[in-house]
CSV table of C-alpha atoms in Angstrom, one decimal:
chain,number,residue,atom,x,y,z
A,21,MET,CA,5.2,14.6,8.8
A,22,LYS,CA,2.3,12.5,7.4
A,23,TYR,CA,1.1,10.2,10.1
A,24,GLY,CA,-0.7,6.9,8.7
A,25,ALA,CA,-2.6,4.3,10.7
A,26,SER,CA,-2.8,0.4,9.9
A,27,PHE,CA,-5.9,-1.2,10.8
A,28,PRO,CA,-5.3,-3.7,13.2
A,29,VAL,CA,-4.9,-7.5,12.3
A,30,GLY,CA,-7.1,-8.4,14.8
A,31,ASP,CA,-10.3,-6.6,14.0
A,32,TRP,CA,-10.0,-7.5,10.0
A,33,GLY,CA,-12.9,-9.4,10.0
A,34,ASP,CA,-15.1,-6.8,11.9
A,35,VAL,CA,-16.2,-4.2,9.5
A,36,ILE,CA,-17.6,-2.1,12.2
A,37,ALA,CA,-14.7,-2.1,14.3
A,38,LEU,CA,-12.4,-1.3,10.6
A,39,ARG,CA,-15.2,1.8,10.5
A,40,ASP,CA,-14.5,3.1,14.1
A,41,PHE,CA,-11.1,2.7,13.8
A,42,ALA,CA,-11.2,4.7,10.4
A,43,GLN,CA,-13.6,7.5,12.2
A,44,ALA,CA,-11.6,7.8,15.1
A,45,VAL,CA,-7.7,8.2,13.7
A,46,GLU,CA,-9.7,10.7,11.2
A,47,GLY,CA,-11.0,12.6,14.2
A,48,SER,CA,-7.8,12.8,15.7
A,49,GLY,CA,-5.8,14.3,12.9
A,50,PHE,CA,-4.5,10.9,11.0
A,51,ASP,CA,-3.7,11.7,7.5
A,52,TYR,CA,-4.4,8.1,5.9
A,53,VAL,CA,-5.8,4.7,7.3
A,54,SER,CA,-3.7,1.8,5.7
A,55,LEU,CA,-5.1,-1.8,4.7
A,56,SER,CA,-2.8,-4.8,3.6
A,57,THR,CA,-4.8,-7.8,2.8
A,58,HIS,CA,-5.2,-11.5,0.7
A,59,LEU,CA,-8.4,-11.7,-1.3
A,60,LEU,CA,-8.5,-15.9,0.0
A,61,ALA,CA,-7.8,-17.0,2.8
A,62,MET,CA,-6.6,-20.6,4.0
A,63,PRO,CA,-7.3,-23.3,7.1
A,64,PRO,CA,-5.1,-22.4,10.1
A,65,GLY,CA,-1.3,-24.2,9.7
A,66,SER,CA,-1.8,-24.5,5.5
A,67,ALA,CA,1.7,-22.1,5.5
A,68,PRO,CA,3.8,-23.2,8.8
A,69,GLY,CA,6.4,-21.0,7.3
A,70,GLU,CA,4.1,-17.6,7.5
A,71,ARG,CA,2.4,-16.0,10.1
A,72,PRO,CA,-1.0,-17.0,10.4
A,73,HIS,CA,-2.4,-13.1,9.6
A,74,HIS,CA,-0.9,-13.8,6.2
A,75,TYR,CA,-2.9,-16.8,5.2
A,76,LEU,CA,-5.4,-17.4,7.9
A,77,GLY,CA,-8.2,-14.2,7.6
A,78,PRO,CA,-10.3,-12.9,7.0
A,79,TYR,CA,-9.7,-10.6,4.7
A,80,ARG,CA,-11.7,-7.6,3.3
A,81,GLU,CA,-11.5,-6.8,-0.7
A,82,GLN,CA,-9.7,-2.9,-0.2
A,83,MET,CA,-11.8,-1.2,-2.6
A,84,VAL,CA,-15.0,-2.3,-1.4
A,85,LEU,CA,-14.2,-1.3,2.1
A,86,PHE,CA,-12.2,1.6,1.1
A,87,SER,CA,-15.8,2.9,-1.0
A,88,TYR,CA,-18.1,2.0,2.5
A,89,LEU,CA,-15.6,3.9,5.0
A,90,ALA,CA,-15.6,7.1,2.2
A,91,GLY,CA,-19.4,7.5,3.0
A,92,VAL,CA,-18.4,7.3,6.9
A,93,THR,CA,-15.7,9.5,6.5
A,94,GLN,CA,-14.9,13.2,5.5
A,95,ARG,CA,-11.1,13.8,5.0
A,96,ILE,CA,-8.7,10.6,5.7
A,97,ARG,CA,-7.4,8.9,3.0
A,98,PHE,CA,-7.2,5.4,2.3
A,99,ARG,CA,-4.2,3.5,1.6
A,100,THR,CA,-4.0,-0.1,-0.2
A,101,ALA,CA,-0.6,-1.3,1.6
A,102,VAL,CA,-0.5,-3.3,-0.6
A,103,LEU,CA,-2.9,-4.8,-2.8
A,104,ILE,CA,-1.4,-8.0,-4.7
A,105,LEU,CA,-1.7,-6.5,-8.0
A,106,PRO,CA,-1.2,-9.6,-9.9
A,107,LEU,CA,-4.1,-11.6,-8.6
A,108,TYR,CA,-6.6,-9.1,-10.5
A,109,PRO,CA,-7.6,-8.5,-14.1
A,110,THR,CA,-5.5,-5.3,-14.9
A,111,ALA,CA,-8.5,-4.0,-16.9
A,112,LEU,CA,-10.8,-5.1,-14.0
A,113,LEU,CA,-8.8,-3.3,-11.0
A,114,ALA,CA,-8.6,-0.4,-13.1
A,115,ARG,CA,-12.3,-0.1,-13.0
A,116,LEU,CA,-12.3,-1.0,-9.2
A,117,ALA,CA,-9.8,1.7,-8.3
A,118,ALA,CA,-11.3,4.4,-10.3
A,119,ASP,CA,-14.9,3.9,-8.9
A,120,ALA,CA,-13.0,4.1,-5.0
A,121,SER,CA,-11.3,7.2,-6.0
A,122,ILE,CA,-14.5,8.9,-7.6
A,123,ILE,CA,-16.7,7.6,-4.8
A,124,THR,CA,-14.3,9.2,-2.3
A,125,GLY,CA,-13.4,12.1,-3.5
A,126,GLY,CA,-9.8,11.4,-4.6
A,127,ARG,CA,-8.4,10.0,-1.6
A,128,LEU,CA,-7.8,6.6,-2.7
A,129,GLU,CA,-3.8,5.9,-2.8
A,130,LEU,CA,-2.8,2.4,-4.3
A,131,GLY,CA,-0.2,0.5,-3.3
A,132,VAL,CA,0.7,-2.9,-4.8
A,133,GLY,CA,2.9,-5.8,-4.4
A,134,ILE,CA,3.1,-9.5,-5.7
A,135,SER,CA,2.7,-11.2,-2.5
A,136,TRP,CA,3.9,-15.2,-2.1
A,137,ASN,CA,0.8,-17.8,-2.1
A,138,PRO,CA,0.9,-20.1,-5.1
A,139,ARG,CA,-2.6,-21.0,-3.6
A,140,GLU,CA,-4.0,-18.2,-4.0
A,141,TYR,CA,-2.8,-17.6,-7.7
A,142,GLU,CA,-4.1,-20.5,-8.7
A,143,ALA,CA,-7.5,-20.1,-7.4
A,144,LEU,CA,-7.9,-17.2,-9.4
A,145,GLY,CA,-7.0,-18.4,-12.6
A,146,GLN,CA,-3.4,-16.4,-12.4
A,147,ASP,CA,-0.1,-17.2,-13.4
A,148,MET,CA,2.8,-17.5,-10.5
A,149,GLY,CA,5.9,-17.8,-12.2
A,150,VAL,CA,5.5,-14.8,-14.4
A,151,ARG,CA,4.1,-12.6,-11.6
A,152,GLY,CA,7.2,-10.2,-11.4
A,153,ARG,CA,7.1,-9.3,-15.4
A,154,ARG,CA,3.4,-9.5,-15.6
A,155,PHE,CA,3.8,-6.8,-12.2
A,156,GLU,CA,5.6,-4.3,-14.2
A,157,GLU,CA,3.1,-4.3,-17.8
A,158,GLN,CA,0.3,-4.3,-15.1
A,159,ILE,CA,1.8,-1.4,-14.1
A,160,VAL,CA,2.1,0.4,-17.2
A,161,LEU,CA,-1.3,-0.1,-18.4
A,162,LEU,CA,-3.3,0.6,-15.0
A,163,ARG,CA,-1.9,3.9,-14.9
A,164,ARG,CA,-3.0,4.7,-18.8
A,165,MET,CA,-6.6,3.3,-18.2
A,166,LEU,CA,-6.3,5.4,-14.8
A,167,THR,CA,-5.4,8.7,-17.4
A,168,GLU,CA,-6.4,8.0,-20.3
A,169,PRO,CA,-10.8,7.3,-21.6
A,170,PHE,CA,-9.9,5.0,-23.8
A,171,VAL,CA,-6.3,2.8,-24.2
A,172,SER,CA,-4.7,0.9,-27.0
A,173,PHE,CA,-2.2,-1.5,-25.7
A,174,GLU,CA,0.1,-4.5,-26.7
A,175,GLY,CA,2.0,-6.3,-24.7
A,176,GLU,CA,2.9,-9.6,-23.3
A,177,PHE,CA,0.1,-10.4,-21.3
A,178,HIS,CA,-1.9,-7.4,-22.4
A,179,HIS,CA,-3.9,-6.5,-25.6
A,180,LEU,CA,-6.6,-3.5,-25.7
A,181,GLU,CA,-8.2,-2.0,-28.9
A,182,SER,CA,-9.4,1.5,-28.3
A,183,ILE,CA,-11.5,0.7,-24.4
A,184,GLY,CA,-11.1,1.9,-21.5
A,185,LEU,CA,-13.0,3.5,-18.7
A,186,ASN,CA,-14.7,6.5,-20.1
A,187,GLN,CA,-14.9,8.4,-16.9
A,188,LEU,CA,-11.2,9.4,-15.6
A,189,PRO,CA,-11.1,9.2,-11.8
A,190,PRO,CA,-9.3,12.0,-9.6
A,191,ARG,CA,-5.4,11.0,-9.7
A,192,VAL,CA,-4.3,7.4,-8.0
A,193,PRO,CA,-0.8,7.8,-7.2
A,194,ILE,CA,0.5,4.0,-7.3
A,195,TYR,CA,3.1,3.2,-5.0
A,196,LEU,CA,5.0,-0.3,-5.4
A,197,GLY,CA,5.8,-2.6,-2.6
A,198,VAL,CA,8.8,-4.2,-2.9
A,199,GLY,CA,12.0,-5.4,-1.4
A,200,ALA,CA,15.4,-3.4,-1.3
A,201,GLU,CA,17.4,-5.4,-4.1
A,202,ASP,CA,18.4,-2.9,-6.9
A,203,ARG,CA,16.5,-4.5,-9.3
A,204,LEU,CA,13.1,-4.2,-7.9
A,205,LEU,CA,14.2,-0.6,-6.6
A,206,ARG,CA,15.2,0.0,-10.3
A,207,ARG,CA,11.6,-0.9,-10.9
A,208,ALA,CA,9.9,1.6,-7.9
A,209,ALA,CA,12.2,4.5,-9.5
A,210,ARG,CA,10.9,3.6,-13.1
A,211,LEU,CA,7.5,2.6,-12.3
A,212,GLY,CA,6.0,4.1,-9.0
A,213,ASP,CA,5.2,7.5,-7.7
A,214,GLY,CA,6.4,6.2,-4.3
A,215,TRP,CA,8.2,2.8,-2.2
A,216,ILE,CA,6.3,1.1,0.2
A,217,PRO,CA,9.8,-0.6,1.9
A,218,LEU,CA,9.4,-4.9,2.8
A,219,THR,CA,12.8,-4.1,5.0
A,220,ASP,CA,14.7,-1.5,6.6
A,221,PRO,CA,14.8,1.6,4.0
A,222,VAL,CA,17.6,3.6,5.7
A,223,GLU,CA,20.6,2.0,3.5
A,224,PRO,CA,18.4,1.3,0.5
A,225,LEU,CA,17.7,4.9,-0.2
A,226,VAL,CA,21.1,6.1,-1.1
A,227,ARG,CA,20.6,3.9,-3.9
A,228,LEU,CA,16.9,5.0,-4.4
A,229,ARG,CA,18.3,8.5,-4.7
A,230,ARG,CA,20.4,7.4,-7.5
A,231,PHE,CA,17.8,5.2,-9.2
A,232,LEU,CA,15.3,8.2,-9.0
A,233,GLU,CA,18.3,10.8,-10.5
A,234,GLU,CA,18.6,8.6,-12.9
A,235,GLU,CA,14.9,8.4,-14.0
A,236,GLY,CA,14.8,11.9,-13.9
A,237,LYS,CA,12.3,12.1,-10.7
A,238,ASP,CA,12.5,14.4,-7.5
A,239,PHE,CA,13.3,12.5,-4.1
A,240,ASP,CA,11.3,15.1,-2.2
A,241,SER,CA,8.1,13.9,-4.4
A,242,PHE,CA,8.7,10.9,-4.2
A,243,MET,CA,6.5,9.1,-1.2
A,244,VAL,CA,8.4,6.6,0.7
A,245,SER,CA,7.0,5.2,3.9
A,246,GLY,CA,8.2,4.4,7.2
A,247,ARG,CA,6.7,1.8,9.6
A,248,LEU,CA,6.5,1.9,13.7
A,249,MET,CA,5.0,-1.0,15.7
A,250,ALA,CA,3.4,1.0,18.4
A,251,GLY,CA,2.9,-1.9,20.3
A,252,THR,CA,6.1,-2.8,21.2
A,253,GLY,CA,8.5,0.1,22.9
A,254,GLY,CA,7.5,2.8,24.2
A,255,PRO,CA,8.0,6.4,23.6
A,256,LYS,CA,11.8,6.5,23.2
A,257,GLU,CA,12.1,3.9,21.3
A,258,TRP,CA,9.0,4.9,19.0
A,259,VAL,CA,10.9,8.5,18.9
A,260,GLU,CA,14.6,6.7,18.0
A,261,HIS,CA,12.9,4.8,15.3
A,262,THR,CA,11.5,7.7,14.1
A,263,ARG,CA,14.0,9.6,14.0
A,264,ARG,CA,16.5,7.4,11.9
A,265,LEU,CA,13.7,6.9,9.8
A,266,HIS,CA,13.2,10.9,9.6
A,267,ASP,CA,17.4,12.1,9.0
A,268,ALA,CA,17.4,9.6,6.3
A,269,GLY,CA,14.6,11.5,4.2
A,270,ILE,CA,11.3,9.8,5.1
A,271,ARG,CA,8.4,11.7,5.9
A,272,ASP,CA,5.6,9.5,5.6
A,273,MET,CA,5.1,7.8,9.3
A,274,GLU,CA,2.8,4.2,9.2
A,275,ILE,CA,1.9,3.1,12.4
A,276,PHE,CA,0.9,-0.1,13.3
A,277,PRO,CA,-1.2,-1.3,16.5
A,278,GLY,CA,0.9,-4.5,16.7
A,279,GLY,CA,1.0,-6.3,20.1
A,280,GLY,CA,-2.1,-8.3,19.6
A,281,LEU,CA,-4.2,-4.5,19.9
A,282,ILE,CA,-7.8,-4.3,18.8
A,283,GLY,CA,-10.9,-2.1,19.0
A,284,SER,CA,-10.5,1.2,21.1
A,285,ALA,CA,-7.4,-0.2,22.8
A,286,ALA,CA,-5.7,0.1,19.0
A,287,VAL,CA,-7.0,3.0,18.8
A,288,ALA,CA,-5.5,4.3,21.7
A,289,LYS,CA,-2.1,3.0,21.2
A,290,VAL,CA,-1.5,4.3,17.3
A,291,LEU,CA,-2.7,7.7,19.0
A,292,GLU,CA,-0.3,8.1,21.5
A,293,ALA,CA,2.4,7.0,19.3
A,294,ARG,CA,1.5,9.9,16.5
A,295,ASP,CA,1.2,12.4,19.7
A,296,MET,CA,4.7,11.5,20.6
A,297,LEU,CA,6.3,11.7,17.1
A,298,SER,CA,4.3,15.2,16.3
A,299,GLN,CA,5.8,16.8,19.2
A,300,GLU,CA,9.3,15.6,18.2
A,301,PHE,CA,8.9,15.6,14.0
A,302,GLY,CA,6.1,17.8,13.4
């Protein structure tokens, strides 16, 4: 089993706390740290149907933060889980991701999704109404730009003529953070190196296996992450939850502190959960 720790929501605004968290979980043997974020925040009460951390912030730009953290860590990997891809011009994100991968020594894992906030799309000059189609085209182009020094590309949303990064980064896996509808699972199977589920993954895995087979891909080489909220329940619940995912074929567990925990308390909680799970699942 591979273990990741998600940065505590309450520490997002404190860069030193994020540094301390990353160093602590690296020193304790975690495989990666993850960050889910937006680019822009809104005042309290702006989106009554959403949890405050979905719109209130403050947020960190993931490539900038991970490049900083690379200088104060040695081994741990950095996963965007997820980055809102359609908010970015694709060529700009290719530059950011390539540089982050180079600066971190190949420790970047790029999880991407589309999000929900129309105000954020508008502020960044993007059309939310076409985000699904653009998202698919972005992934195709992004993968090419990260693996070819110069690219010519003609699509619905992009036109490139022999232009590119001219310095290729270490491989950047691209994971899709999408729901479990068939069309979204097919999208993940067709375009991604992995799936970051936005819902319970167990039942959809049966369909995902079939879609991967149709794409000529091997499930065992396709990353699927599980999620555990360590701030709720206790060791028995943690093990039961993880066993269900493990039995379904999941070998990657992202542990969230949850429960409003921050700082050293958040570190202690994710370590407690990881230690318990590693005794059971390796």
